[in-house]
mmCIF file of C-alpha atoms and ligand atoms in Angstrom:
data_model
loop_
_atom_site.group_PDB
_atom_site.id
_atom_site.type_symbol
_atom_site.label_atom_id
_atom_site.label_comp_id
_atom_site.label_asym_id
_atom_site.label_seq_id
_atom_site.Cartn_x
_atom_site.Cartn_y
_atom_site.Cartn_z
ATOM 1 C CA MET F 1 233.272 173.317 -78.108
ATOM 2 C CA LYS F 2 234.516 172.702 -74.619
ATOM 3 C CA THR F 3 231.279 174.159 -73.165
ATOM 4 C CA MET F 4 229.201 171.981 -75.512
ATOM 5 C CA THR F 5 231.036 168.866 -74.363
ATOM 6 C CA ARG F 6 230.567 169.836 -70.727
ATOM 7 C CA HIS F 7 226.837 170.407 -71.341
ATOM 8 C CA CYS F 8 226.474 167.045 -73.058
ATOM 9 C CA LEU F 9 228.318 165.361 -70.250
ATOM 10 C CA LEU F 10 226.144 167.020 -67.585
ATOM 11 C CA LEU F 11 222.968 166.064 -69.476
ATOM 12 C CA ALA F 12 224.121 162.467 -69.794
ATOM 13 C CA LEU F 13 224.951 162.404 -66.086
ATOM 14 C CA ALA F 14 221.532 163.840 -65.215
ATOM 15 C CA VAL F 15 219.754 161.208 -67.327
ATOM 16 C CA LEU F 16 221.881 158.461 -65.798
ATOM 17 C CA ALA F 17 221.204 159.782 -62.289
ATOM 18 C CA SER F 18 217.445 159.819 -62.903
ATOM 19 C CA ILE F 19 217.530 156.242 -64.246
ATOM 20 C CA LEU F 20 219.546 155.077 -61.255
ATOM 21 C CA ASP F 21 217.238 156.996 -58.929
ATOM 22 C CA ALA F 22 214.138 155.350 -60.419
ATOM 23 C CA GLU F 23 215.753 151.944 -60.131
ATOM 24 C CA ASP F 24 216.855 152.541 -56.577
ATOM 25 C CA LYS F 25 213.537 153.937 -55.387
ATOM 26 C CA PRO F 26 211.954 151.207 -53.279
ATOM 27 C CA SER F 27 208.413 150.340 -54.316
ATOM 28 C CA VAL F 28 205.698 151.505 -51.889
ATOM 29 C CA SER F 29 205.124 147.876 -50.997
ATOM 30 C CA ALA F 30 208.736 147.131 -49.995
ATOM 31 C CA ASN F 31 209.181 146.104 -46.353
ATOM 32 C CA LEU F 32 205.570 144.979 -45.865
ATOM 33 C CA ALA F 33 204.831 141.921 -43.715
ATOM 34 C CA LEU F 34 208.402 141.419 -42.512
ATOM 35 C CA THR F 35 206.809 139.104 -39.967
ATOM 36 C CA PRO F 36 203.669 137.059 -40.758
ATOM 37 C CA PRO F 37 200.573 139.310 -40.804
ATOM 38 C CA MET F 38 198.320 139.023 -37.729
ATOM 39 C CA GLY F 39 194.694 140.040 -37.523
ATOM 40 C CA TRP F 40 191.133 138.858 -37.955
ATOM 41 C CA ASN F 41 189.047 137.952 -41.031
ATOM 42 C CA SER F 42 185.278 137.607 -41.281
ATOM 43 C CA TRP F 43 184.980 134.514 -43.509
ATOM 44 C CA ASN F 44 185.537 131.487 -41.268
ATOM 45 C CA LYS F 45 182.797 132.341 -38.786
ATOM 46 C CA PHE F 46 180.476 134.752 -40.545
ATOM 47 C CA GLY F 47 180.718 133.966 -44.281
ATOM 48 C CA CYS F 48 178.614 136.479 -46.217
ATOM 49 C CA ASN F 49 176.996 137.860 -43.075
ATOM 50 C CA VAL F 50 179.173 140.983 -42.884
ATOM 51 C CA SER F 51 178.170 144.543 -41.937
ATOM 52 C CA GLU F 52 179.813 147.687 -40.650
ATOM 53 C CA GLU F 53 178.343 147.164 -37.166
ATOM 54 C CA MET F 54 179.781 143.673 -36.954
ATOM 55 C CA ILE F 55 183.209 144.703 -38.238
ATOM 56 C CA LYS F 56 183.345 147.616 -35.796
ATOM 57 C CA GLY F 57 182.439 145.229 -32.978
ATOM 58 C CA MET F 58 185.304 142.936 -33.993
ATOM 59 C CA ALA F 59 187.759 145.827 -34.095
ATOM 60 C CA ASP F 60 186.593 146.971 -30.634
ATOM 61 C CA ALA F 61 186.942 143.430 -29.302
ATOM 62 C CA MET F 62 190.396 143.102 -30.805
ATOM 63 C CA VAL F 63 191.463 146.016 -28.629
ATOM 64 C CA LYS F 64 189.479 145.101 -25.479
ATOM 65 C CA SER F 65 190.493 141.433 -25.480
ATOM 66 C CA GLY F 66 194.187 142.311 -25.479
ATOM 67 C CA MET F 67 194.658 140.855 -28.955
ATOM 68 C CA LYS F 68 195.864 144.175 -30.305
ATOM 69 C CA ASP F 69 198.483 144.338 -27.543
ATOM 70 C CA ALA F 70 199.489 140.777 -28.387
ATOM 71 C CA GLY F 71 200.220 141.831 -31.991
ATOM 72 C CA TYR F 72 196.968 141.396 -33.953
ATOM 73 C CA GLN F 73 196.630 144.283 -36.356
ATOM 74 C CA TYR F 74 194.579 143.757 -39.526
ATOM 75 C CA VAL F 75 190.767 143.714 -39.499
ATOM 76 C CA VAL F 76 189.804 142.145 -42.825
ATOM 77 C CA ILE F 77 186.349 141.998 -44.433
ATOM 78 C CA ASP F 78 186.183 138.948 -46.677
ATOM 79 C CA ASP F 79 183.664 138.294 -49.463
ATOM 80 C CA CYS F 80 180.199 139.866 -49.823
ATOM 81 C CA TRP F 81 180.788 143.513 -48.886
ATOM 82 C CA GLN F 82 180.360 144.498 -52.570
ATOM 83 C CA VAL F 83 177.132 144.398 -54.586
ATOM 84 C CA GLU F 84 177.682 145.987 -58.002
ATOM 85 C CA ARG F 85 179.598 148.468 -60.122
ATOM 86 C CA ASP F 86 178.130 151.908 -60.763
ATOM 87 C CA LYS F 87 177.850 153.575 -64.181
ATOM 88 C CA ALA F 88 181.505 154.601 -63.987
ATOM 89 C CA ALA F 89 182.364 150.981 -63.091
ATOM 90 C CA ASN F 90 183.371 151.914 -59.541
ATOM 91 C CA ILE F 91 182.924 149.079 -57.088
ATOM 92 C CA VAL F 92 179.932 149.689 -54.785
ATOM 93 C CA ALA F 93 179.619 148.443 -51.194
ATOM 94 C CA ASP F 94 176.289 147.013 -50.004
ATOM 95 C CA PRO F 95 174.436 150.190 -48.910
ATOM 96 C CA LYS F 96 172.247 148.306 -46.423
ATOM 97 C CA ARG F 97 175.087 146.550 -44.650
ATOM 98 C CA PHE F 98 177.636 149.353 -44.961
ATOM 99 C CA PRO F 99 175.465 152.505 -44.816
ATOM 100 C CA SER F 100 178.376 154.736 -43.767
ATOM 101 C CA GLY F 101 180.594 153.463 -46.579
ATOM 102 C CA ILE F 102 183.913 151.677 -46.548
ATOM 103 C CA LYS F 103 186.018 154.801 -46.000
ATOM 104 C CA ALA F 104 184.235 155.563 -42.731
ATOM 105 C CA LEU F 105 184.738 151.983 -41.592
ATOM 106 C CA ALA F 106 188.446 152.067 -42.464
ATOM 107 C CA ASP F 107 188.739 155.366 -40.569
ATOM 108 C CA TYR F 108 187.110 153.770 -37.529
ATOM 109 C CA VAL F 109 189.470 150.796 -37.615
ATOM 110 C CA HIS F 110 192.436 153.165 -38.004
ATOM 111 C CA SER F 111 191.211 155.289 -35.086
ATOM 112 C CA LEU F 112 191.740 152.229 -32.860
ATOM 113 C CA GLY F 113 195.331 151.937 -34.012
ATOM 114 C CA LEU F 114 194.496 148.937 -36.202
ATOM 115 C CA LYS F 115 194.796 148.331 -39.947
ATOM 116 C CA PHE F 116 192.035 147.671 -42.432
ATOM 117 C CA GLY F 117 191.755 144.917 -45.034
ATOM 118 C CA ILE F 118 189.348 144.010 -47.784
ATOM 119 C CA TYR F 119 188.701 141.201 -50.291
ATOM 120 C CA SER F 120 188.281 140.912 -54.033
ATOM 121 C CA ASP F 121 188.948 138.394 -56.777
ATOM 122 C CA ALA F 122 191.159 138.224 -59.863
ATOM 123 C CA GLY F 123 188.271 136.912 -61.960
ATOM 124 C CA SER F 124 184.968 138.321 -63.196
ATOM 125 C CA GLN F 125 183.188 137.439 -59.940
ATOM 126 C CA THR F 126 184.161 136.623 -56.377
ATOM 127 C CA CYS F 127 183.615 133.121 -55.020
ATOM 128 C CA ALA F 128 180.246 134.240 -53.617
ATOM 129 C CA GLY F 129 179.251 135.694 -57.007
ATOM 130 C CA ARG F 130 179.878 139.371 -56.249
ATOM 131 C CA PRO F 131 181.626 141.612 -58.841
ATOM 132 C CA GLY F 132 185.286 140.618 -59.259
ATOM 133 C CA GLY F 133 188.286 142.745 -60.141
ATOM 134 C CA LEU F 134 189.018 141.523 -63.685
ATOM 135 C CA GLY F 135 189.566 144.489 -65.998
ATOM 136 C CA HIS F 136 189.196 146.963 -63.131
ATOM 137 C CA GLU F 137 192.466 146.366 -61.302
ATOM 138 C CA TYR F 138 193.851 149.916 -61.515
ATOM 139 C CA GLN F 139 190.483 151.551 -60.870
ATOM 140 C CA ASP F 140 189.859 149.354 -57.839
ATOM 141 C CA ALA F 141 193.374 149.893 -56.505
ATOM 142 C CA ILE F 142 192.885 153.659 -56.607
ATOM 143 C CA GLN F 143 189.566 153.217 -54.796
ATOM 144 C CA TYR F 144 191.091 150.962 -52.141
ATOM 145 C CA ALA F 145 193.942 153.411 -51.565
ATOM 146 C CA ALA F 146 191.443 156.290 -51.240
ATOM 147 C CA TRP F 147 189.443 154.297 -48.694
ATOM 148 C CA GLY F 148 192.580 153.600 -46.656
ATOM 149 C CA VAL F 149 192.875 149.878 -47.317
ATOM 150 C CA ASP F 150 196.066 148.332 -45.883
ATOM 151 C CA TYR F 151 195.570 144.676 -46.896
ATOM 152 C CA LEU F 152 193.960 143.034 -49.919
ATOM 153 C CA LYS F 153 193.017 139.372 -50.094
ATOM 154 C CA TYR F 154 192.670 138.497 -53.795
ATOM 155 C CA ASP F 155 190.779 135.317 -54.610
ATOM 156 C CA TRP F 156 190.798 133.103 -57.704
ATOM 157 C CA CYS F 157 187.177 132.204 -58.552
ATOM 158 C CA HIS F 158 185.792 132.795 -62.075
ATOM 159 C CA THR F 159 189.236 133.270 -63.594
ATOM 160 C CA SER F 160 188.682 130.978 -66.607
ATOM 161 C CA THR F 161 191.959 130.742 -68.565
ATOM 162 C CA GLN F 162 193.751 133.623 -66.804
ATOM 163 C CA ASP F 163 197.401 133.085 -65.931
ATOM 164 C CA ALA F 164 197.766 133.164 -62.155
ATOM 165 C CA LYS F 165 201.247 134.672 -61.968
ATOM 166 C CA ALA F 166 200.364 137.416 -64.490
ATOM 167 C CA ALA F 167 197.061 138.176 -62.747
ATOM 168 C CA TYR F 168 198.676 138.634 -59.332
ATOM 169 C CA ALA F 169 201.579 140.632 -60.820
ATOM 170 C CA ASN F 170 198.970 142.898 -62.385
ATOM 171 C CA ILE F 171 197.089 143.613 -59.158
ATOM 172 C CA ARG F 172 200.390 144.217 -57.332
ATOM 173 C CA SER F 173 201.393 146.771 -60.014
ATOM 174 C CA ALA F 174 197.986 148.420 -59.704
ATOM 175 C CA LEU F 175 198.264 148.648 -55.913
ATOM 176 C CA ASP F 176 201.764 150.101 -56.152
ATOM 177 C CA ALA F 177 200.662 152.605 -58.783
ATOM 178 C CA ALA F 178 197.910 153.745 -56.402
ATOM 179 C CA GLY F 179 200.702 154.775 -54.059
ATOM 180 C CA ARG F 180 199.578 153.187 -50.773
ATOM 181 C CA PRO F 181 201.464 150.324 -49.119
ATOM 182 C CA ILE F 182 198.994 147.415 -49.240
ATOM 183 C CA VAL F 183 199.742 143.864 -48.149
ATOM 184 C CA LEU F 184 198.791 141.457 -50.964
ATOM 185 C CA SER F 185 197.307 138.122 -49.916
ATOM 186 C CA ILE F 186 197.301 135.722 -52.875
ATOM 187 C CA CYS F 187 194.421 133.297 -52.529
ATOM 188 C CA GLU F 188 194.552 130.782 -55.377
ATOM 189 C CA TRP F 189 194.545 127.776 -53.050
ATOM 190 C CA GLY F 190 197.969 126.513 -54.103
ATOM 191 C CA SER F 191 196.596 125.544 -57.538
ATOM 192 C CA HIS F 192 199.533 127.005 -59.482
ATOM 193 C CA GLN F 193 202.260 126.483 -56.870
ATOM 194 C CA PRO F 194 202.313 130.161 -55.823
ATOM 195 C CA TRP F 195 205.271 129.483 -53.517
ATOM 196 C CA LEU F 196 207.366 129.369 -56.709
ATOM 197 C CA TRP F 197 206.381 132.849 -57.951
ATOM 198 C CA GLY F 198 204.388 134.624 -55.214
ATOM 199 C CA ALA F 199 207.316 136.594 -53.815
ATOM 200 C CA GLU F 200 208.567 137.554 -57.262
ATOM 201 C CA VAL F 201 205.240 139.207 -58.144
ATOM 202 C CA GLY F 202 205.105 141.063 -54.828
ATOM 203 C CA GLY F 203 202.695 138.797 -52.959
ATOM 204 C CA ASN F 204 203.193 138.941 -49.201
ATOM 205 C CA LEU F 205 201.403 135.674 -48.478
ATOM 206 C CA TRP F 206 199.906 132.934 -50.589
ATOM 207 C CA ARG F 207 197.446 130.241 -49.733
ATOM 208 C CA THR F 208 198.986 126.808 -50.141
ATOM 209 C CA THR F 209 195.768 124.746 -49.997
ATOM 210 C CA GLY F 210 192.007 124.780 -50.380
ATOM 211 C CA ASP F 211 189.804 126.154 -47.614
ATOM 212 C CA ILE F 212 190.166 125.260 -43.970
ATOM 213 C CA SER F 213 187.139 124.239 -41.877
ATOM 214 C CA PRO F 214 186.732 123.876 -38.102
ATOM 215 C CA HIS F 215 187.366 120.128 -38.048
ATOM 216 C CA TRP F 216 190.532 118.493 -36.816
ATOM 217 C CA ASP F 217 190.830 116.286 -39.906
ATOM 218 C CA ARG F 218 190.871 119.313 -42.173
ATOM 219 C CA VAL F 219 193.295 121.264 -39.965
ATOM 220 C CA TYR F 220 195.609 118.256 -39.859
ATOM 221 C CA THR F 221 195.393 117.599 -43.629
ATOM 222 C CA ILE F 222 196.400 121.203 -44.274
ATOM 223 C CA LEU F 223 199.285 120.923 -41.808
ATOM 224 C CA GLU F 224 200.612 117.860 -43.634
ATOM 225 C CA GLN F 225 200.626 119.788 -46.915
ATOM 226 C CA GLN F 226 203.017 122.389 -45.471
ATOM 227 C CA ALA F 227 205.913 119.986 -44.963
ATOM 228 C CA GLY F 228 208.476 120.687 -47.681
ATOM 229 C CA LEU F 229 207.358 124.266 -48.364
ATOM 230 C CA GLU F 230 209.575 125.762 -45.648
ATOM 231 C CA GLY F 231 212.209 126.974 -48.130
ATOM 232 C CA TYR F 232 209.767 129.421 -49.701
ATOM 233 C CA ALA F 233 208.762 131.409 -46.608
ATOM 234 C CA GLY F 234 210.675 134.385 -45.275
ATOM 235 C CA PRO F 235 210.372 138.032 -44.253
ATOM 236 C CA GLY F 236 207.854 139.734 -46.554
ATOM 237 C CA HIS F 237 206.590 136.529 -48.212
ATOM 238 C CA TRP F 238 204.842 133.712 -46.362
ATOM 239 C CA ASN F 239 203.168 130.405 -47.037
ATOM 240 C CA ASP F 240 199.550 130.722 -45.905
ATOM 241 C CA PRO F 241 197.914 127.500 -44.680
ATOM 242 C CA ASP F 242 194.667 129.521 -44.333
ATOM 243 C CA MET F 243 193.092 131.475 -41.512
ATOM 244 C CA LEU F 244 192.686 130.222 -37.979
ATOM 245 C CA GLU F 245 189.691 128.181 -36.848
ATOM 246 C CA VAL F 246 190.663 128.536 -33.169
ATOM 247 C CA GLY F 247 187.396 128.945 -31.237
ATOM 248 C CA ASN F 248 185.201 127.790 -34.133
ATOM 249 C CA GLY F 249 183.063 124.701 -34.634
ATOM 250 C CA LYS F 250 183.627 121.767 -32.352
ATOM 251 C CA LEU F 251 187.403 121.839 -32.093
ATOM 252 C CA SER F 252 188.373 120.651 -28.599
ATOM 253 C CA MET F 253 190.702 122.726 -26.443
ATOM 254 C CA ASP F 254 193.555 120.352 -27.267
ATOM 255 C CA GLU F 255 192.821 120.724 -30.968
ATOM 256 C CA ASN F 256 192.617 124.504 -30.733
ATOM 257 C CA ARG F 257 195.946 124.565 -28.911
ATOM 258 C CA ALA F 258 197.582 122.181 -31.393
ATOM 259 C CA HIS F 259 196.224 124.147 -34.387
ATOM 260 C CA PHE F 260 197.541 127.457 -33.005
ATOM 261 C CA SER F 261 200.895 125.934 -32.026
ATOM 262 C CA MET F 262 201.486 124.417 -35.435
ATOM 263 C CA TRP F 263 200.460 127.573 -37.320
ATOM 264 C CA ALA F 264 202.962 129.508 -35.176
ATOM 265 C CA MET F 265 205.644 126.891 -35.920
ATOM 266 C CA LEU F 266 204.886 127.338 -39.634
ATOM 267 C CA ALA F 267 205.435 131.117 -39.411
ATOM 268 C CA SER F 268 201.930 131.259 -40.802
ATOM 269 C CA PRO F 269 199.906 134.442 -41.018
ATOM 270 C CA LEU F 270 197.743 134.469 -37.856
ATOM 271 C CA LEU F 271 194.303 135.653 -38.944
ATOM 272 C CA ALA F 272 191.821 134.772 -36.226
ATOM 273 C CA GLY F 273 188.423 133.798 -37.599
ATOM 274 C CA ASN F 274 186.240 133.521 -34.512
ATOM 275 C CA ASP F 275 183.566 135.662 -32.851
ATOM 276 C CA LEU F 276 185.868 137.971 -30.881
ATOM 277 C CA PRO F 277 183.326 139.803 -28.657
ATOM 278 C CA ASN F 278 181.925 136.447 -27.501
ATOM 279 C CA MET F 279 185.029 134.276 -27.232
ATOM 280 C CA LYS F 280 185.572 132.163 -24.143
ATOM 281 C CA PRO F 281 188.497 133.079 -21.866
ATOM 282 C CA GLU F 282 190.238 129.784 -22.729
ATOM 283 C CA ILE F 283 190.150 130.670 -26.425
ATOM 284 C CA LYS F 284 191.429 134.160 -25.728
ATOM 285 C CA ALA F 285 194.250 132.621 -23.697
ATOM 286 C CA ILE F 286 195.279 130.531 -26.698
ATOM 287 C CA LEU F 287 195.096 133.372 -29.206
ATOM 288 C CA THR F 288 197.058 135.734 -26.953
ATOM 289 C CA ASN F 289 199.769 133.359 -25.707
ATOM 290 C CA ARG F 290 202.757 135.693 -26.097
ATOM 291 C CA ASP F 291 205.366 132.942 -26.135
ATOM 292 C CA VAL F 292 203.631 131.098 -28.953
ATOM 293 C CA ILE F 293 203.023 134.305 -30.904
ATOM 294 C CA ALA F 294 206.728 135.122 -30.489
ATOM 295 C CA LEU F 295 207.603 131.889 -32.301
ATOM 296 C CA ASP F 296 205.412 132.911 -35.206
ATOM 297 C CA GLN F 297 206.732 136.462 -35.268
ATOM 298 C CA ASP F 298 210.397 135.598 -34.807
ATOM 299 C CA SER F 299 212.501 137.985 -36.888
ATOM 300 C CA LEU F 300 214.456 135.198 -38.580
ATOM 301 C CA GLY F 301 211.234 134.291 -40.404
ATOM 302 C CA LYS F 302 211.922 130.555 -40.724
ATOM 303 C CA GLN F 303 209.085 128.095 -41.195
ATOM 304 C CA ALA F 304 209.349 124.858 -39.190
ATOM 305 C CA SER F 305 210.440 121.601 -40.802
ATOM 306 C CA ARG F 306 209.026 118.226 -39.927
ATOM 307 C CA ILE F 307 212.135 116.400 -38.710
ATOM 308 C CA TYR F 308 210.698 112.942 -38.102
ATOM 309 C CA SER F 309 207.530 111.008 -37.383
ATOM 310 C CA GLU F 310 206.993 107.878 -35.370
ATOM 311 C CA GLY F 311 203.596 106.310 -35.689
ATOM 312 C CA GLU F 312 201.139 109.119 -35.237
ATOM 313 C CA VAL F 313 203.589 111.413 -33.472
ATOM 314 C CA GLU F 314 205.380 114.113 -35.447
ATOM 315 C CA VAL F 315 208.376 116.187 -34.379
ATOM 316 C CA TRP F 316 208.791 119.613 -35.945
ATOM 317 C CA SER F 317 211.508 122.176 -35.297
ATOM 318 C CA LYS F 318 211.812 125.870 -36.091
ATOM 319 C CA PRO F 319 215.085 127.821 -35.981
ATOM 320 C CA LEU F 320 214.705 131.131 -34.135
ATOM 321 C CA SER F 321 216.787 134.283 -33.982
ATOM 322 C CA GLY F 322 219.758 134.282 -31.617
ATOM 323 C CA GLY F 323 220.400 130.573 -32.208
ATOM 324 C CA ALA F 324 217.304 129.447 -30.263
ATOM 325 C CA VAL F 325 215.026 126.680 -31.495
ATOM 326 C CA ALA F 326 211.370 125.742 -31.031
ATOM 327 C CA ILE F 327 210.285 122.112 -30.946
ATOM 328 C CA ALA F 328 206.715 120.892 -31.397
ATOM 329 C CA VAL F 329 205.759 117.289 -30.760
ATOM 330 C CA LEU F 330 202.279 116.635 -32.116
ATOM 331 C CA ASN F 331 200.248 113.549 -31.322
ATOM 332 C CA ALA F 332 198.013 113.302 -34.376
ATOM 333 C CA GLY F 333 196.468 110.076 -33.060
ATOM 334 C CA ASP F 334 192.690 109.989 -33.065
ATOM 335 C CA ASN F 335 191.926 108.767 -29.589
ATOM 336 C CA ARG F 336 192.008 112.041 -27.782
ATOM 337 C CA TYR F 337 191.440 110.462 -24.376
ATOM 338 C CA SER F 338 194.456 108.208 -24.454
ATOM 339 C CA THR F 339 198.038 109.270 -24.063
ATOM 340 C CA HIS F 340 200.728 108.149 -26.354
ATOM 341 C CA PRO F 341 203.946 106.606 -25.052
ATOM 342 C CA PHE F 342 206.614 108.434 -27.008
ATOM 343 C CA HIS F 343 210.318 109.121 -26.556
ATOM 344 C CA LEU F 344 211.678 112.357 -27.958
ATOM 345 C CA ASP F 345 215.022 111.678 -29.642
ATOM 346 C CA LEU F 346 216.979 114.910 -29.229
ATOM 347 C CA ALA F 347 219.887 113.630 -31.337
ATOM 348 C CA LYS F 348 217.578 113.514 -34.377
ATOM 349 C CA LEU F 349 217.072 117.246 -33.858
ATOM 350 C CA GLY F 350 220.819 117.845 -33.814
ATOM 351 C CA LEU F 351 220.827 118.434 -30.052
ATOM 352 C CA HIS F 352 223.479 116.926 -27.796
ATOM 353 C CA GLY F 353 222.557 115.846 -24.295
ATOM 354 C CA SER F 354 219.925 117.364 -22.055
ATOM 355 C CA GLN F 355 218.601 120.844 -22.782
ATOM 356 C CA GLN F 356 217.006 123.583 -20.740
ATOM 357 C CA ALA F 357 213.688 124.590 -22.301
ATOM 358 C CA LYS F 358 210.474 126.461 -21.624
ATOM 359 C CA ASP F 359 207.131 124.710 -22.071
ATOM 360 C CA LEU F 360 205.164 127.389 -23.911
ATOM 361 C CA TRP F 361 201.738 126.193 -22.761
ATOM 362 C CA THR F 362 202.449 125.690 -19.038
ATOM 363 C CA GLY F 363 204.967 128.540 -18.962
ATOM 364 C CA LYS F 364 207.276 126.346 -16.872
ATOM 365 C CA ASP F 365 210.941 125.558 -17.350
ATOM 366 C CA VAL F 366 211.568 121.946 -18.303
ATOM 367 C CA GLU F 367 214.670 119.890 -18.766
ATOM 368 C CA LEU F 368 214.665 117.866 -21.969
ATOM 369 C CA THR F 369 216.600 114.667 -21.487
ATOM 370 C CA GLU F 370 218.090 112.614 -24.278
ATOM 371 C CA ASN F 371 215.332 110.067 -24.846
ATOM 372 C CA MET F 372 212.632 111.801 -22.954
ATOM 373 C CA PRO F 373 209.332 109.962 -22.450
ATOM 374 C CA LEU F 374 206.424 112.248 -23.308
ATOM 375 C CA GLN F 375 202.754 111.802 -22.531
ATOM 376 C CA ILE F 376 200.805 113.787 -25.102
ATOM 377 C CA ALA F 377 197.062 113.392 -25.513
ATOM 378 C CA GLY F 378 195.708 112.696 -28.994
ATOM 379 C CA HIS F 379 195.354 115.902 -31.065
ATOM 380 C CA ASP F 380 197.506 117.778 -28.571
ATOM 381 C CA VAL F 381 201.006 119.131 -28.705
ATOM 382 C CA PHE F 382 204.102 119.550 -26.544
ATOM 383 C CA LEU F 383 205.640 122.881 -27.469
ATOM 384 C CA VAL F 384 208.962 124.138 -26.127
ATOM 385 C CA ARG F 385 211.558 126.775 -26.818
ATOM 386 C CA VAL F 386 215.210 126.018 -26.226
ATOM 387 C CA ALA F 387 217.006 129.331 -25.781
ATOM 388 C CA GLN F 388 220.523 127.960 -25.908
ATOM 389 C CA PRO F 389 220.606 124.626 -27.722
ATOM 390 C CA LYS F 390 223.677 122.457 -27.164
HETATM 391 C C1 GLA Z 401 187.323 131.199 -51.230
HETATM 392 C C2 GLA Z 401 188.487 131.490 -50.288
HETATM 393 C C3 GLA Z 401 187.945 131.653 -48.871
HETATM 394 C C4 GLA Z 401 186.926 132.775 -48.835
HETATM 395 C C5 GLA Z 401 185.810 132.500 -49.835
HETATM 396 C C6 GLA Z 401 184.861 133.682 -49.991
HETATM 397 O O1 GLA Z 401 186.753 129.949 -50.956
HETATM 398 O O2 GLA Z 401 189.446 130.482 -50.345
HETATM 399 O O3 GLA Z 401 189.001 131.913 -47.971
HETATM 400 O O4 GLA Z 401 187.558 133.990 -49.128
HETATM 401 O O5 GLA Z 401 186.323 132.197 -51.124
HETATM 402 O O6 GLA Z 401 183.849 133.457 -50.910
#
């Protein structure tokens, strides 16, 4: 009797231990994107014009330009790499554009010490009308894991009456079941307020708006839509105001600098979207500014808040680790050739008296005085880091 009781007890303990073990086991996707993901994505510049040669060239340029050293990591192919499903319903890459196959391309990207990302869609088709993932989530996830995919952007076209939260939870479960840690980029354009549920379903970033384009008005409109969302961002789960247009279209240098500064203030994912092998040195200098990148990648993971606006000038601040703070003063005024008379009110930022700061674009130390007059050109920014705010 005694032995029986002991056996029962041991069995119960073993069952309990296995339950606890299963519950304690971190999912394969735990600890992904503890800082906002950095990399490059094909869509903004190249649209559907993707191929293995082009992607390899981008990966090479990411290394040669110094972007890899500055922290850029993911090389992501957006829409149009896929053409059909085969008889077994496996997703098939365009054989003309990707003759060596996706696995070989992922291997190449990995051989450079970079990570590889791909795109699909929660609906029946992608936004460009290629086969979507609906009904094939687990099969696709196994395929992606076998190819060595590290990042999946999952779009929201052709989703009919699907429930967004359930659809993204489903693809996250499929990716986890496939056993490879894969960053999940939720791309439903903010339609169902993904900031409210994106982290809960294991999304690492979620688009907050419709698509960006390389025009200041669009960049600025998207920026305005981020104010108020700062409470939802943090290590592992980020608001995504869309990929960078730095170096694209007709954005002026001031606009490129302001766009990059504000995305860094927002702790936004930094996915460059320009032609890396052919970028101008000035564009490279913006994309690789270590001080600005450090704001974005700060381990505290706080997104900036807009503290106050005066006319067309906006003052944003971002708490940083170690008690430091970043301040961005943006002149959103349209006349880019005029300067704007503006006085920065440090008290409104909770700062007392003058502060020692570093101007992150000139690299010089500056003293911020209490009601400091600032001359900022239209569509440009004054960006500083105060290491020891008083
Ligand atoms: C949507 C997304 C874009 C891009 C395209 C591809 O518009 O929001 O970022 O992925 O689809 O077709």
